[in-house]
Coordinates of C-alpha atoms in Angstrom, one line a residue:
M1 CA 70.7 81.8 155.2
E2 CA 73.0 84.8 154.7
V3 CA 76.4 84.3 153.1
S4 CA 79.2 86.5 154.3
E5 CA 81.3 88.6 152.0
D6 CA 84.4 86.5 152.7
T7 CA 82.6 83.4 151.6
V8 CA 81.4 85.0 148.4
Q9 CA 84.9 86.3 147.6
R10 CA 86.3 82.8 148.1
I11 CA 83.7 81.3 145.8
Q12 CA 84.5 83.9 143.2
E13 CA 88.2 83.1 143.5
F14 CA 87.4 79.4 143.1
V15 CA 85.4 80.1 140.0
Q16 CA 88.2 82.1 138.5
N17 CA 90.8 79.5 139.3
R18 CA 88.5 76.8 137.9
Q19 CA 88.0 78.8 134.6
A20 CA 91.8 79.3 134.3
A21 CA 92.3 75.6 134.9
E22 CA 89.7 74.7 132.2
K23 CA 91.5 77.0 129.7
E24 CA 94.8 75.4 130.6
S25 CA 93.3 72.0 130.1
A26 CA 91.8 73.0 126.8
R27 CA 95.2 74.2 125.5
E28 CA 96.8 70.9 126.4
P29 CA 95.3 67.7 125.2
L30 CA 94.2 65.1 127.8
R31 CA 97.0 62.6 128.2
A32 CA 97.5 59.6 130.4
T33 CA 100.3 61.3 132.3
N34 CA 98.0 64.2 133.1
L35 CA 95.3 61.8 134.4
Q36 CA 97.8 60.0 136.5
A37 CA 99.1 63.3 138.0
Y38 CA 95.5 64.4 138.7
A39 CA 94.7 61.1 140.4
H40 CA 97.9 61.4 142.4
R41 CA 96.9 64.9 143.6
L42 CA 93.5 63.7 144.5
D43 CA 95.0 60.8 146.5
E44 CA 97.3 63.2 148.3
T45 CA 94.4 65.6 149.1
L46 CA 92.3 62.7 150.4
R47 CA 95.1 61.4 152.5
E48 CA 95.7 64.9 154.1
L49 CA 92.0 65.3 154.8
Q50 CA 91.9 61.8 156.5
E51 CA 94.9 62.7 158.6
Q52 CA 93.3 66.0 159.6
V53 CA 90.1 64.3 160.5
Q54 CA 92.1 61.8 162.5
R55 CA 93.9 64.6 164.4
Q56 CA 90.7 66.3 165.2
E57 CA 89.2 63.0 166.4
D58 CA 92.2 62.5 168.7
E59 CA 91.9 66.0 170.1
L60 CA 88.2 65.5 170.6
N61 CA 88.9 62.2 172.5
K62 CA 91.5 64.0 174.6
L63 CA 88.9 66.7 175.5
R64 CA 86.4 64.1 176.4
E65 CA 88.9 62.4 178.6
I66 CA 89.8 65.7 180.3
G67 CA 86.0 66.4 180.7
S68 CA 85.3 63.0 182.1
H69 CA 88.1 63.4 184.6
G70 CA 87.7 67.0 185.6
L71 CA 84.6 68.8 184.2
L72 CA 82.0 66.1 184.7
D73 CA 83.1 65.3 188.3
I74 CA 80.7 67.3 190.5
S75 CA 82.6 68.4 193.6
N76 CA 81.1 69.6 196.8
D77 CA 83.6 72.4 197.0
P78 CA 82.2 75.5 195.3
W79 CA 85.6 76.9 194.3
V80 CA 86.5 73.6 192.5
R81 CA 83.2 73.8 190.6
V82 CA 83.9 77.4 189.7
A83 CA 87.4 76.4 188.4
Q84 CA 85.8 73.6 186.3
A85 CA 83.3 76.1 184.9
R86 CA 86.0 78.5 184.0
R87 CA 88.1 75.8 182.2
A88 CA 85.0 74.7 180.3
K89 CA 84.2 78.2 179.3
K90 CA 87.8 78.8 178.1
A91 CA 87.7 75.6 176.0
Y92 CA 84.4 76.5 174.4
D93 CA 85.6 80.0 173.7
S94 CA 88.8 78.7 172.0
L95 CA 86.6 76.4 169.8
L96 CA 84.2 79.2 168.9
Q97 CA 87.1 81.5 167.9
S98 CA 88.9 78.8 165.8
E99 CA 88.2 78.8 162.0
D100 CA 86.4 75.8 160.6
E101 CA 88.5 74.1 157.9
L102 CA 85.5 72.3 156.5
P103 CA 82.6 74.0 154.7
P104 CA 79.4 74.7 156.7
T105 CA 76.2 72.7 156.2
G106 CA 74.6 75.2 153.9
S107 CA 77.7 76.0 151.8
I108 CA 77.6 75.8 148.0
L109 CA 81.2 74.6 147.8
P110 CA 80.2 70.9 147.6
S111 CA 78.0 71.7 144.7
L112 CA 80.8 73.5 142.9
L113 CA 83.1 70.6 143.5
A114 CA 80.5 68.2 142.1
V115 CA 80.1 70.4 139.0
A116 CA 83.8 70.4 138.5
D117 CA 84.1 66.6 138.8
T118 CA 81.1 66.2 136.5
S119 CA 82.7 68.5 133.9
Q120 CA 86.0 66.5 134.1
L121 CA 84.0 63.2 133.7
I122 CA 82.3 64.6 130.6
K123 CA 85.6 65.6 129.0
E124 CA 87.0 62.2 129.8
S125 CA 83.9 60.5 128.4
K126 CA 84.2 62.5 125.1
V127 CA 87.8 61.4 124.7
S128 CA 86.8 57.8 125.5
V129 CA 84.0 58.1 122.9
T130 CA 86.4 59.3 120.2
V131 CA 88.9 56.4 120.9
T132 CA 86.1 53.9 121.0
A133 CA 84.7 55.2 117.6
E134 CA 88.2 54.8 116.0
K135 CA 88.5 51.3 117.4
L136 CA 85.0 50.5 116.2
S137 CA 85.9 51.6 112.7
T138 CA 89.0 49.4 112.7
D139 CA 87.1 46.5 114.1
R140 CA 84.4 46.8 111.4
E141 CA 87.0 46.8 108.7
R142 CA 88.6 43.8 110.2
L143 CA 85.1 42.2 110.4
R144 CA 84.5 42.8 106.7
V145 CA 87.8 41.2 105.9
E146 CA 87.1 38.2 108.1
E147 CA 83.7 37.8 106.6
A148 CA 85.2 37.8 103.1
N149 CA 87.7 35.2 104.2
L150 CA 84.9 33.1 105.7
R151 CA 82.9 33.2 102.5
D152 CA 86.0 32.2 100.5
S153 CA 86.6 29.3 102.9
R154 CA 83.0 28.2 102.7
A155 CA 83.1 28.3 98.9
I156 CA 86.4 26.3 98.9
A157 CA 85.0 23.8 101.4
S158 CA 81.8 23.4 99.3
G159 CA 83.8 22.9 96.1
L160 CA 86.0 20.3 97.8
R161 CA 82.9 18.4 99.2
E162 CA 81.4 18.4 95.7
R163 CA 84.7 17.2 94.2
I164 CA 85.0 14.4 96.8
Q165 CA 81.4 13.4 96.3
Q166 CA 82.0 13.3 92.5
I167 CA 85.1 11.2 92.9
R168 CA 83.3 8.8 95.2
S169 CA 80.4 8.5 92.8
T170 CA 82.9 7.8 89.9
N171 CA 84.8 5.2 91.9
A172 CA 81.5 3.5 92.9
R173 CA 80.4 3.5 89.3
K174 CA 83.7 2.1 88.1
Q175 CA 83.6 -0.7 90.7
K176 CA 80.2 -1.8 89.4
Q177 CA 81.5 -1.8 85.8
T178 CA 83.5 -4.5 84.0
P179 CA 87.0 -3.7 82.8
S180 CA 85.8 -3.5 79.2
Q181 CA 83.2 -0.9 80.2
V182 CA 85.8 1.1 82.2
A183 CA 88.1 1.0 79.1
Q184 CA 85.3 2.2 76.9
D185 CA 84.5 5.1 79.2
V186 CA 88.1 6.1 79.4
A187 CA 88.4 6.0 75.6
K188 CA 85.3 8.1 75.2
E189 CA 86.5 10.6 77.7
Q190 CA 89.9 10.8 76.0
K191 CA 88.3 11.3 72.6
K192 CA 86.2 14.1 74.0
K193 CA 89.2 15.8 75.5
N194 CA 91.1 15.4 72.2
K195 CA 88.3 17.0 70.3
E196 CA 88.1 19.9 72.7
L197 CA 91.9 20.2 72.5
D198 CA 91.8 20.2 68.7
R199 CA 89.0 22.7 68.7
A200 CA 90.9 25.0 71.1
S201 CA 94.1 24.5 69.1
A202 CA 92.4 25.5 65.9
A203 CA 90.9 28.6 67.4
L204 CA 94.3 29.5 68.9
K205 CA 96.0 28.9 65.5
V206 CA 93.5 31.3 63.8
S207 CA 94.1 33.9 66.5
L208 CA 97.9 33.5 66.2
D209 CA 97.8 33.8 62.4
S210 CA 95.6 36.9 62.6
F211 CA 98.0 38.5 65.1
I212 CA 101.0 37.7 63.0
D213 CA 99.5 39.0 59.7
E214 CA 97.9 42.1 61.1
T215 CA 100.1 43.3 64.0
L216 CA 103.4 41.4 64.2
A217 CA 104.4 41.4 60.5
P218 CA 104.9 45.2 60.1
M219 CA 107.0 45.4 63.3
L220 CA 109.2 42.5 62.1
A221 CA 109.6 44.1 58.7
A222 CA 110.6 47.4 60.4
E223 CA 113.2 45.6 62.6
D224 CA 114.6 43.9 59.5
L225 CA 114.9 47.3 57.8
G226 CA 117.0 48.6 60.7
G227 CA 114.1 50.1 62.6
P228 CA 113.0 49.8 66.2
T229 CA 112.9 46.4 68.0
V230 CA 109.6 44.6 67.9
G231 CA 107.5 46.1 70.7
D232 CA 109.1 49.5 70.9
A233 CA 106.9 50.9 68.1
L234 CA 103.4 49.2 68.3
E235 CA 102.1 50.7 65.1
V236 CA 104.2 50.9 61.9
S237 CA 102.6 52.6 59.0
D238 CA 103.0 51.8 55.4
A239 CA 104.6 55.2 54.8
T240 CA 107.3 54.4 57.4
L241 CA 108.1 51.1 55.7
K242 CA 108.2 52.8 52.4
A243 CA 110.6 55.5 53.5
G244 CA 112.8 53.1 55.5
Y245 CA 115.0 53.9 58.5
T246 CA 118.3 55.6 59.1
A247 CA 121.5 54.1 60.5
H248 CA 120.4 55.2 64.0
G249 CA 117.0 53.5 63.7
N250 CA 114.9 56.6 63.1
P251 CA 112.3 56.8 60.3
K252 CA 113.4 58.5 57.2
K253 CA 111.4 61.4 55.8
P254 CA 109.4 60.5 52.6
K255 CA 110.9 61.8 49.4
Q256 CA 108.9 64.3 47.3
P257 CA 108.8 63.2 43.7
A258 CA 109.9 65.7 41.0
E259 CA 107.1 67.2 39.0
P260 CA 107.4 66.4 35.2
E261 CA 106.4 68.9 32.6
N262 CA 103.8 66.7 30.9
G263 CA 100.6 66.4 33.1
A264 CA 99.5 63.1 31.5
Q265 CA 103.0 61.6 32.0
Q266 CA 102.9 62.7 35.7
R267 CA 99.6 60.8 36.3
I268 CA 101.0 57.7 34.6
D269 CA 104.2 57.9 36.7
Q270 CA 102.2 58.4 39.9
F271 CA 100.0 55.4 39.1
L272 CA 103.0 53.2 38.4
Q273 CA 104.8 54.4 41.5
R274 CA 101.7 53.6 43.7
N275 CA 101.5 50.2 42.2
N276 CA 105.2 49.5 42.8
D277 CA 105.0 50.9 46.4
S278 CA 102.0 48.8 47.2
L279 CA 103.7 45.8 45.8
N280 CA 106.9 46.4 47.8
L281 CA 105.0 47.1 51.0
T282 CA 102.8 44.0 50.6
N283 CA 105.9 42.0 49.8
K284 CA 107.7 43.2 53.0
R285 CA 104.8 42.5 55.3
E286 CA 104.0 39.2 53.6
A287 CA 107.6 38.1 53.6
A288 CA 107.9 38.8 57.4
A289 CA 104.6 37.0 58.1
T290 CA 105.6 34.1 55.9
E291 CA 108.9 33.8 57.6
V292 CA 107.3 33.7 61.1
H293 CA 104.7 31.1 60.0
E294 CA 107.4 28.9 58.4
L295 CA 109.7 29.2 61.4
L296 CA 106.9 28.3 63.8
D297 CA 105.8 25.3 61.7
A298 CA 109.3 24.0 61.5
L299 CA 109.8 24.4 65.3
L300 CA 106.5 22.6 66.0
E301 CA 107.4 19.7 63.7
A302 CA 110.9 19.4 65.2
G303 CA 109.6 19.1 68.7
N304 CA 112.6 19.1 71.1
S305 CA 115.1 19.0 68.2
Y306 CA 116.9 22.0 66.8
V307 CA 116.2 23.5 63.4
D308 CA 118.8 25.3 61.3
L309 CA 118.2 29.0 60.6
K310 CA 118.8 30.3 57.1
R311 CA 119.7 33.8 58.5
D312 CA 119.6 35.9 61.6
S313 CA 116.1 37.4 61.3
A314 CA 113.9 39.5 63.4
A315 CA 111.5 36.6 63.7
S316 CA 114.0 34.3 65.4
R317 CA 115.1 37.1 67.8
F318 CA 111.6 37.9 68.7
L319 CA 110.8 34.2 69.5
V320 CA 113.9 34.1 71.8
R321 CA 113.0 37.4 73.5
S322 CA 109.5 36.1 74.1
K323 CA 110.8 32.9 75.8
V324 CA 109.1 30.8 73.1
A325 CA 112.3 29.4 71.7
Q326 CA 116.0 29.2 72.6
F327 CA 119.3 29.2 70.6
H328 CA 121.7 26.3 70.8
P329 CA 124.3 27.0 73.6
R330 CA 127.2 26.8 71.1
D331 CA 125.6 27.6 67.8
A332 CA 123.3 30.6 67.3
R333 CA 122.2 29.4 63.9
R334 CA 120.2 26.6 65.5
L335 CA 116.9 27.1 67.3
R336 CA 114.3 25.0 69.1
L337 CA 111.1 25.5 71.2
I338 CA 111.2 25.7 74.9
D339 CA 109.7 22.6 76.6
F340 CA 106.9 24.3 78.6
G341 CA 105.2 21.1 79.8
R342 CA 108.3 19.3 81.1
S343 CA 107.7 20.5 84.7
L344 CA 104.1 19.6 84.6
G345 CA 104.7 16.2 83.1
N346 CA 107.3 15.4 85.8

């Protein structure tokens, strides 16, 4: 089948318009408003085509009615038959000269339209795949969280079931025992708990003493000498304690001893000075550690009662800042431990 030049030109124009539309669509992302506008245009085009088909069907029905009343009636008069033939020829000529608005049977326009629709569907499918992939990633993350929560819930439920079973077994065993046996079991359990508590308390006491002697004592000594507050300087060297602190709390620079003329006398003086410095540093650290130990022992022995402080020391201030002890509301020279277990006991 030969294709006319006019048809080829129209197809080329359609291809160019289609390419321009694709470029415009690539520059602008696909949005819901664009899809709605495109669907609205398709609906309008379909409605116009349906109206056009309906009009042509109405005209065809009218021609059929006219033909059934005039053309198909065979008359005996020859002039009437000639007039009918002329009218039919005129109608056929007008139909042949009119331009078809629909593509012919062998046209490639339907194929091009199908390709355009397929390309549009492919683009929409790619967008849908991207959105679905993002949603799938979110759903997988949520699934992992829900699975973790489910595992925790199952572990909690299993622990509760074991605890309930243990309590039931204990109650059943107690019901079978006599009151004396129950009392003996309770006494044994209490002794065991007391031993564990004593052992834990002893270990805690050793750790506390080690912390006070090795870490806390130098910082307390530095604060007593006018240095930084406990916790501001985590490491206080012996040289810093030896030199002391200024009125602003800054470490003093160590003094350089004068060199004597006699070398032997210099070595003797240096030896005596080192011994005196070591004794002073040891006394400062040990005094601070001893003061903390004595204060803690006095507070533990007093229980909820207040103890009288000999002086305002860095140790007492540190215990108050640490929420371990508290001053008397009206007398800062009295101190007592904070009752940590009162809320639990109540």
